[in-house]
Amino acid sequence: MSIAFTLSPSLAAVEAAEDFFFNPDTYREQLILADRSGFSSVVVDHTGGTLANLDVAANVARATDAMTIIVTHLAGVIAPTVSARQLAYLDRLTEGRLALRFASGGPDEGLTSHEAGWRQTDEYLTLLKRLWSNAYPFDHEGEFYSVRAGYVPEKGPQGLGISLRIAATTGVAMKVAARHADVIELVPGPVQDVANQIERVRSLASGFGRADKIRFAVPVTVEQMVAGRLHGSLHQPALAERAVLALLPYVEAGASEFMIGDLRTAETMRFVADEIGDLLRNSARRIPASPAVRWHHRHSA
């Protein structure tokens, strides 16, 4: 089983999240460390919002070589036809390392309703995928968007394959995620809660023929992984083993990615990506092909 670690600064303390992408010179050094340490991706979630995230992502692309750049986005800030072109260009600029992340139902969510916000996101994602794949202009008339002769002449290197991520924190979000998402970010919590979320999403996704096409990401902290606040050297005996014992049940439940925000030093990054990562992957190889089924069988009363 493939296990990935994602650098997600917005999951750290609020003041740290605000500072991370504010100074390009500072975050460039951190990203270079994460890239070289083996992190698979980084979440760009600037407090300036959607437009700022696009600018930051371009800077992140210049500072890194391998990491996927996950750009937090919102439906409705930019018209779908304009957004599809901008994102196709950004996909080219990142040399096919772009992923798109939706963490809420839309900019008008507070003015209308949670359900309406996610209906808007649903329609927006449908249009983006059509614009990234269509060979000819098309018209569209929907609840939120009206498109005439919609067409993106220059597709990005991934085309329709730009990975879509959704932070599914509610049932409404899960329904949209089940239809569109390649990766679903789950609400962190005990293993049983995470397993229940995965089971619910897979049940919803089966209606779209996508039950086996979705991967699951769980936010965690370094402190949670080692079951307490770190003291002294990171290379304490059995520290990595302790972290793996904490993470492995989530892998058994179906998670394949861990999003981490509290990473401040090169030593911590290498510890997570190398020591914990290698040991966890070796342990995960012994898990059967249907980890969620195995987990429920083992842990059901």
PDB file of N, CA and C in Angstrom, residues 3 5 33-34 36-39 220-247 260 262-281:
ATOM      1  N   ILE A   3       1.841   4.868   1.008  1.00  0.00           N
ATOM      2  CA  ILE A   3       1.581   5.776   2.131  1.00  0.00           C
ATOM      3  C   ILE A   3       2.264   7.104   1.839  1.00  0.00           C
ATOM      4  N   PHE A   5       2.924  11.376   2.983  1.00  0.00           N
ATOM      5  CA  PHE A   5       2.880  12.422   3.999  1.00  0.00           C
ATOM      6  C   PHE A   5       2.790  13.775   3.297  1.00  0.00           C
ATOM      7  N   LEU A  33      13.212  22.033   2.206  1.00  0.00           N
ATOM      8  CA  LEU A  33      13.481  20.977   3.181  1.00  0.00           C
ATOM      9  C   LEU A  33      12.467  19.843   3.061  1.00  0.00           C
ATOM     10  N   ALA A  34      11.186  20.210   2.968  1.00  0.00           N
ATOM     11  CA  ALA A  34      10.137  19.202   2.870  1.00  0.00           C
ATOM     12  C   ALA A  34      10.277  18.393   1.581  1.00  0.00           C
ATOM     13  N   ARG A  36      13.004  17.834  -0.189  1.00  0.00           N
ATOM     14  CA  ARG A  36      14.183  16.966  -0.118  1.00  0.00           C
ATOM     15  C   ARG A  36      14.012  15.858   0.915  1.00  0.00           C
ATOM     16  N   SER A  37      13.145  16.104   1.918  1.00  0.00           N
ATOM     17  CA  SER A  37      12.950  15.106   2.970  1.00  0.00           C
ATOM     18  C   SER A  37      12.028  13.969   2.539  1.00  0.00           C
ATOM     19  N   GLY A  38      11.312  14.159   1.438  1.00  0.00           N
ATOM     20  CA  GLY A  38      10.465  13.087   0.937  1.00  0.00           C
ATOM     21  C   GLY A  38       8.977  13.269   1.132  1.00  0.00           C
ATOM     22  N   PHE A  39       8.542  14.470   1.526  1.00  0.00           N
ATOM     23  CA  PHE A  39       7.104  14.718   1.595  1.00  0.00           C
ATOM     24  C   PHE A  39       6.524  14.697   0.187  1.00  0.00           C
ATOM     25  N   VAL A 220      -3.012  14.726  11.164  1.00  0.00           N
ATOM     26  CA  VAL A 220      -2.409  14.290  12.430  1.00  0.00           C
ATOM     27  C   VAL A 220      -1.314  15.284  12.798  1.00  0.00           C
ATOM     28  N   THR A 221      -0.807  15.173  14.016  1.00  0.00           N
ATOM     29  CA  THR A 221       0.334  15.980  14.432  1.00  0.00           C
ATOM     30  C   THR A 221       1.479  15.050  14.818  1.00  0.00           C
ATOM     31  N   VAL A 222       2.681  15.595  14.827  1.00  0.00           N
ATOM     32  CA  VAL A 222       3.836  14.811  15.251  1.00  0.00           C
ATOM     33  C   VAL A 222       3.648  14.360  16.694  1.00  0.00           C
ATOM     34  N   GLU A 223       3.122  15.243  17.532  1.00  0.00           N
ATOM     35  CA  GLU A 223       2.911  14.890  18.938  1.00  0.00           C
ATOM     36  C   GLU A 223       1.937  13.728  19.077  1.00  0.00           C
ATOM     37  N   GLN A 224       0.880  13.727  18.266  1.00  0.00           N
ATOM     38  CA  GLN A 224      -0.061  12.611  18.323  1.00  0.00           C
ATOM     39  C   GLN A 224       0.600  11.318  17.870  1.00  0.00           C
ATOM     40  N   MET A 225       1.458  11.426  16.879  1.00  0.00           N
ATOM     41  CA  MET A 225       2.098  10.220  16.355  1.00  0.00           C
ATOM     42  C   MET A 225       2.999   9.550  17.380  1.00  0.00           C
ATOM     43  N   VAL A 226       3.678  10.348  18.168  1.00  0.00           N
ATOM     44  CA  VAL A 226       4.585   9.750  19.154  1.00  0.00           C
ATOM     45  C   VAL A 226       3.946   9.701  20.540  1.00  0.00           C
ATOM     46  N   ALA A 227       2.624   9.957  20.579  1.00  0.00           N
ATOM     47  CA  ALA A 227       1.834   9.824  21.816  1.00  0.00           C
ATOM     48  C   ALA A 227       2.355  10.695  22.944  1.00  0.00           C
ATOM     49  N   GLY A 228       2.636  11.956  22.638  1.00  0.00           N
ATOM     50  CA  GLY A 228       3.063  12.893  23.676  1.00  0.00           C
ATOM     51  C   GLY A 228       4.006  13.935  23.125  1.00  0.00           C
ATOM     52  N   ARG A 229       4.265  14.940  23.901  1.00  0.00           N
ATOM     53  CA  ARG A 229       5.145  16.027  23.474  1.00  0.00           C
ATOM     54  C   ARG A 229       6.575  15.516  23.327  1.00  0.00           C
ATOM     55  N   LEU A 230       7.218  15.935  22.243  1.00  0.00           N
ATOM     56  CA  LEU A 230       8.585  15.490  21.976  1.00  0.00           C
ATOM     57  C   LEU A 230       9.564  16.212  22.887  1.00  0.00           C
ATOM     58  N   HIS A 231      10.521  15.485  23.396  1.00  0.00           N
ATOM     59  CA  HIS A 231      11.568  16.074  24.228  1.00  0.00           C
ATOM     60  C   HIS A 231      12.919  15.607  23.715  1.00  0.00           C
ATOM     61  N   GLY A 232      13.836  16.527  23.600  1.00  0.00           N
ATOM     62  CA  GLY A 232      15.200  16.160  23.236  1.00  0.00           C
ATOM     63  C   GLY A 232      15.296  15.654  21.814  1.00  0.00           C
ATOM     64  N   SER A 233      16.193  14.693  21.602  1.00  0.00           N
ATOM     65  CA  SER A 233      16.449  14.168  20.266  1.00  0.00           C
ATOM     66  C   SER A 233      15.245  13.413  19.741  1.00  0.00           C
ATOM     67  N   LEU A 234      15.061  13.524  18.407  1.00  0.00           N
ATOM     68  CA  LEU A 234      13.992  12.773  17.779  1.00  0.00           C
ATOM     69  C   LEU A 234      14.364  11.304  17.617  1.00  0.00           C
ATOM     70  N   HIS A 235      15.615  10.996  17.831  1.00  0.00           N
ATOM     71  CA  HIS A 235      16.072   9.632  17.591  1.00  0.00           C
ATOM     72  C   HIS A 235      16.112   8.827  18.888  1.00  0.00           C
ATOM     73  N   GLN A 236      15.101   9.020  19.720  1.00  0.00           N
ATOM     74  CA  GLN A 236      14.981   8.220  20.925  1.00  0.00           C
ATOM     75  C   GLN A 236      14.626   6.782  20.541  1.00  0.00           C
ATOM     76  N   PRO A 237      15.065   5.812  21.354  1.00  0.00           N
ATOM     77  CA  PRO A 237      14.737   4.418  21.050  1.00  0.00           C
ATOM     78  C   PRO A 237      13.226   4.222  20.948  1.00  0.00           C
ATOM     79  N   ALA A 238      12.818   3.543  19.883  1.00  0.00           N
ATOM     80  CA  ALA A 238      11.424   3.120  19.688  1.00  0.00           C
ATOM     81  C   ALA A 238      10.464   4.270  19.411  1.00  0.00           C
ATOM     82  N   LEU A 239      10.967   5.496  19.202  1.00  0.00           N
ATOM     83  CA  LEU A 239      10.064   6.612  18.949  1.00  0.00           C
ATOM     84  C   LEU A 239       9.327   6.427  17.623  1.00  0.00           C
ATOM     85  N   ALA A 240      10.056   6.040  16.577  1.00  0.00           N
ATOM     86  CA  ALA A 240       9.415   5.795  15.286  1.00  0.00           C
ATOM     87  C   ALA A 240       8.438   4.623  15.374  1.00  0.00           C
ATOM     88  N   GLU A 241       8.837   3.584  16.114  1.00  0.00           N
ATOM     89  CA  GLU A 241       7.953   2.434  16.277  1.00  0.00           C
ATOM     90  C   GLU A 241       6.658   2.822  16.984  1.00  0.00           C
ATOM     91  N   ARG A 242       6.789   3.704  17.982  1.00  0.00           N
ATOM     92  CA  ARG A 242       5.606   4.173  18.699  1.00  0.00           C
ATOM     93  C   ARG A 242       4.672   4.935  17.767  1.00  0.00           C
ATOM     94  N   ALA A 243       5.245   5.755  16.891  1.00  0.00           N
ATOM     95  CA  ALA A 243       4.438   6.511  15.933  1.00  0.00           C
ATOM     96  C   ALA A 243       3.727   5.577  14.964  1.00  0.00           C
ATOM     97  N   VAL A 244       4.427   4.561  14.498  1.00  0.00           N
ATOM     98  CA  VAL A 244       3.823   3.623  13.552  1.00  0.00           C
ATOM     99  C   VAL A 244       2.668   2.871  14.205  1.00  0.00           C
ATOM    100  N   LEU A 245       2.822   2.495  15.449  1.00  0.00           N
ATOM    101  CA  LEU A 245       1.734   1.818  16.148  1.00  0.00           C
ATOM    102  C   LEU A 245       0.499   2.704  16.257  1.00  0.00           C
ATOM    103  N   ALA A 246       0.724   4.034  16.332  1.00  0.00           N
ATOM    104  CA  ALA A 246      -0.403   4.965  16.395  1.00  0.00           C
ATOM    105  C   ALA A 246      -1.064   5.147  15.032  1.00  0.00           C
ATOM    106  N   LEU A 247      -0.269   5.086  13.949  1.00  0.00           N
ATOM    107  CA  LEU A 247      -0.787   5.351  12.606  1.00  0.00           C
ATOM    108  C   LEU A 247      -1.336   4.111  11.910  1.00  0.00           C
ATOM    109  N   ILE A 260       0.205  16.771   7.915  1.00  0.00           N
ATOM    110  CA  ILE A 260       0.893  17.199   9.128  1.00  0.00           C
ATOM    111  C   ILE A 260       1.221  18.687   9.039  1.00  0.00           C
ATOM    112  N   ASP A 262       2.534  20.530  12.102  1.00  0.00           N
ATOM    113  CA  ASP A 262       3.505  20.983  13.115  1.00  0.00           C
ATOM    114  C   ASP A 262       4.919  20.486  12.792  1.00  0.00           C
ATOM    115  N   LEU A 263       5.451  20.968  11.679  1.00  0.00           N
ATOM    116  CA  LEU A 263       6.812  20.626  11.258  1.00  0.00           C
ATOM    117  C   LEU A 263       7.613  21.913  11.147  1.00  0.00           C
ATOM    118  N   ARG A 264       8.634  22.031  11.957  1.00  0.00           N
ATOM    119  CA  ARG A 264       9.374  23.300  12.010  1.00  0.00           C
ATOM    120  C   ARG A 264      10.852  23.158  11.676  1.00  0.00           C
ATOM    121  N   THR A 265      11.392  21.964  11.769  1.00  0.00           N
ATOM    122  CA  THR A 265      12.828  21.797  11.569  1.00  0.00           C
ATOM    123  C   THR A 265      13.104  20.701  10.555  1.00  0.00           C
ATOM    124  N   ALA A 266      14.300  20.764   9.976  1.00  0.00           N
ATOM    125  CA  ALA A 266      14.710  19.738   9.021  1.00  0.00           C
ATOM    126  C   ALA A 266      14.773  18.376   9.687  1.00  0.00           C
ATOM    127  N   GLU A 267      15.200  18.345  10.946  1.00  0.00           N
ATOM    128  CA  GLU A 267      15.311  17.086  11.669  1.00  0.00           C
ATOM    129  C   GLU A 267      13.946  16.421  11.816  1.00  0.00           C
ATOM    130  N   THR A 268      12.926  17.217  12.163  1.00  0.00           N
ATOM    131  CA  THR A 268      11.584  16.657  12.325  1.00  0.00           C
ATOM    132  C   THR A 268      11.043  16.165  10.989  1.00  0.00           C
ATOM    133  N   MET A 269      11.279  16.930   9.928  1.00  0.00           N
ATOM    134  CA  MET A 269      10.797  16.524   8.608  1.00  0.00           C
ATOM    135  C   MET A 269      11.411  15.200   8.180  1.00  0.00           C
ATOM    136  N   ARG A 270      12.728  15.082   8.380  1.00  0.00           N
ATOM    137  CA  ARG A 270      13.387  13.831   7.986  1.00  0.00           C
ATOM    138  C   ARG A 270      12.919  12.668   8.850  1.00  0.00           C
ATOM    139  N   PHE A 271      12.695  12.948  10.128  1.00  0.00           N
ATOM    140  CA  PHE A 271      12.222  11.903  11.039  1.00  0.00           C
ATOM    141  C   PHE A 271      10.884  11.360  10.573  1.00  0.00           C
ATOM    142  N   VAL A 272       9.972  12.260  10.201  1.00  0.00           N
ATOM    143  CA  VAL A 272       8.643  11.836   9.764  1.00  0.00           C
ATOM    144  C   VAL A 272       8.713  11.129   8.413  1.00  0.00           C
ATOM    145  N   ALA A 273       9.362  11.766   7.425  1.00  0.00           N
ATOM    146  CA  ALA A 273       9.367  11.228   6.065  1.00  0.00           C
ATOM    147  C   ALA A 273      10.196   9.960   5.933  1.00  0.00           C
ATOM    148  N   ASP A 274      11.319   9.916   6.640  1.00  0.00           N
ATOM    149  CA  ASP A 274      12.219   8.773   6.481  1.00  0.00           C
ATOM    150  C   ASP A 274      11.939   7.672   7.506  1.00  0.00           C
ATOM    151  N   GLU A 275      12.174   7.967   8.779  1.00  0.00           N
ATOM    152  CA  GLU A 275      12.089   6.919   9.798  1.00  0.00           C
ATOM    153  C   GLU A 275      10.660   6.398   9.979  1.00  0.00           C
ATOM    154  N   ILE A 276       9.726   7.336  10.222  1.00  0.00           N
ATOM    155  CA  ILE A 276       8.335   6.903  10.393  1.00  0.00           C
ATOM    156  C   ILE A 276       7.782   6.387   9.072  1.00  0.00           C
ATOM    157  N   GLY A 277       8.035   7.128   7.990  1.00  0.00           N
ATOM    158  CA  GLY A 277       7.493   6.755   6.686  1.00  0.00           C
ATOM    159  C   GLY A 277       7.939   5.382   6.230  1.00  0.00           C
ATOM    160  N   ASP A 278       9.230   5.113   6.290  1.00  0.00           N
ATOM    161  CA  ASP A 278       9.743   3.818   5.836  1.00  0.00           C
ATOM    162  C   ASP A 278       9.198   2.671   6.675  1.00  0.00           C
ATOM    163  N   LEU A 279       9.184   2.866   7.991  1.00  0.00           N
ATOM    164  CA  LEU A 279       8.697   1.807   8.873  1.00  0.00           C
ATOM    165  C   LEU A 279       7.201   1.568   8.668  1.00  0.00           C
ATOM    166  N   LEU A 280       6.436   2.649   8.471  1.00  0.00           N
ATOM    167  CA  LEU A 280       4.996   2.506   8.263  1.00  0.00           C
ATOM    168  C   LEU A 280       4.706   1.798   6.942  1.00  0.00           C
ATOM    169  N   ARG A 281       5.446   2.147   5.896  1.00  0.00           N
ATOM    170  CA  ARG A 281       5.229   1.495   4.593  1.00  0.00           C
ATOM    171  C   ARG A 281       5.558   0.007   4.666  1.00  0.00           C
TER     172      ARG A 281
END
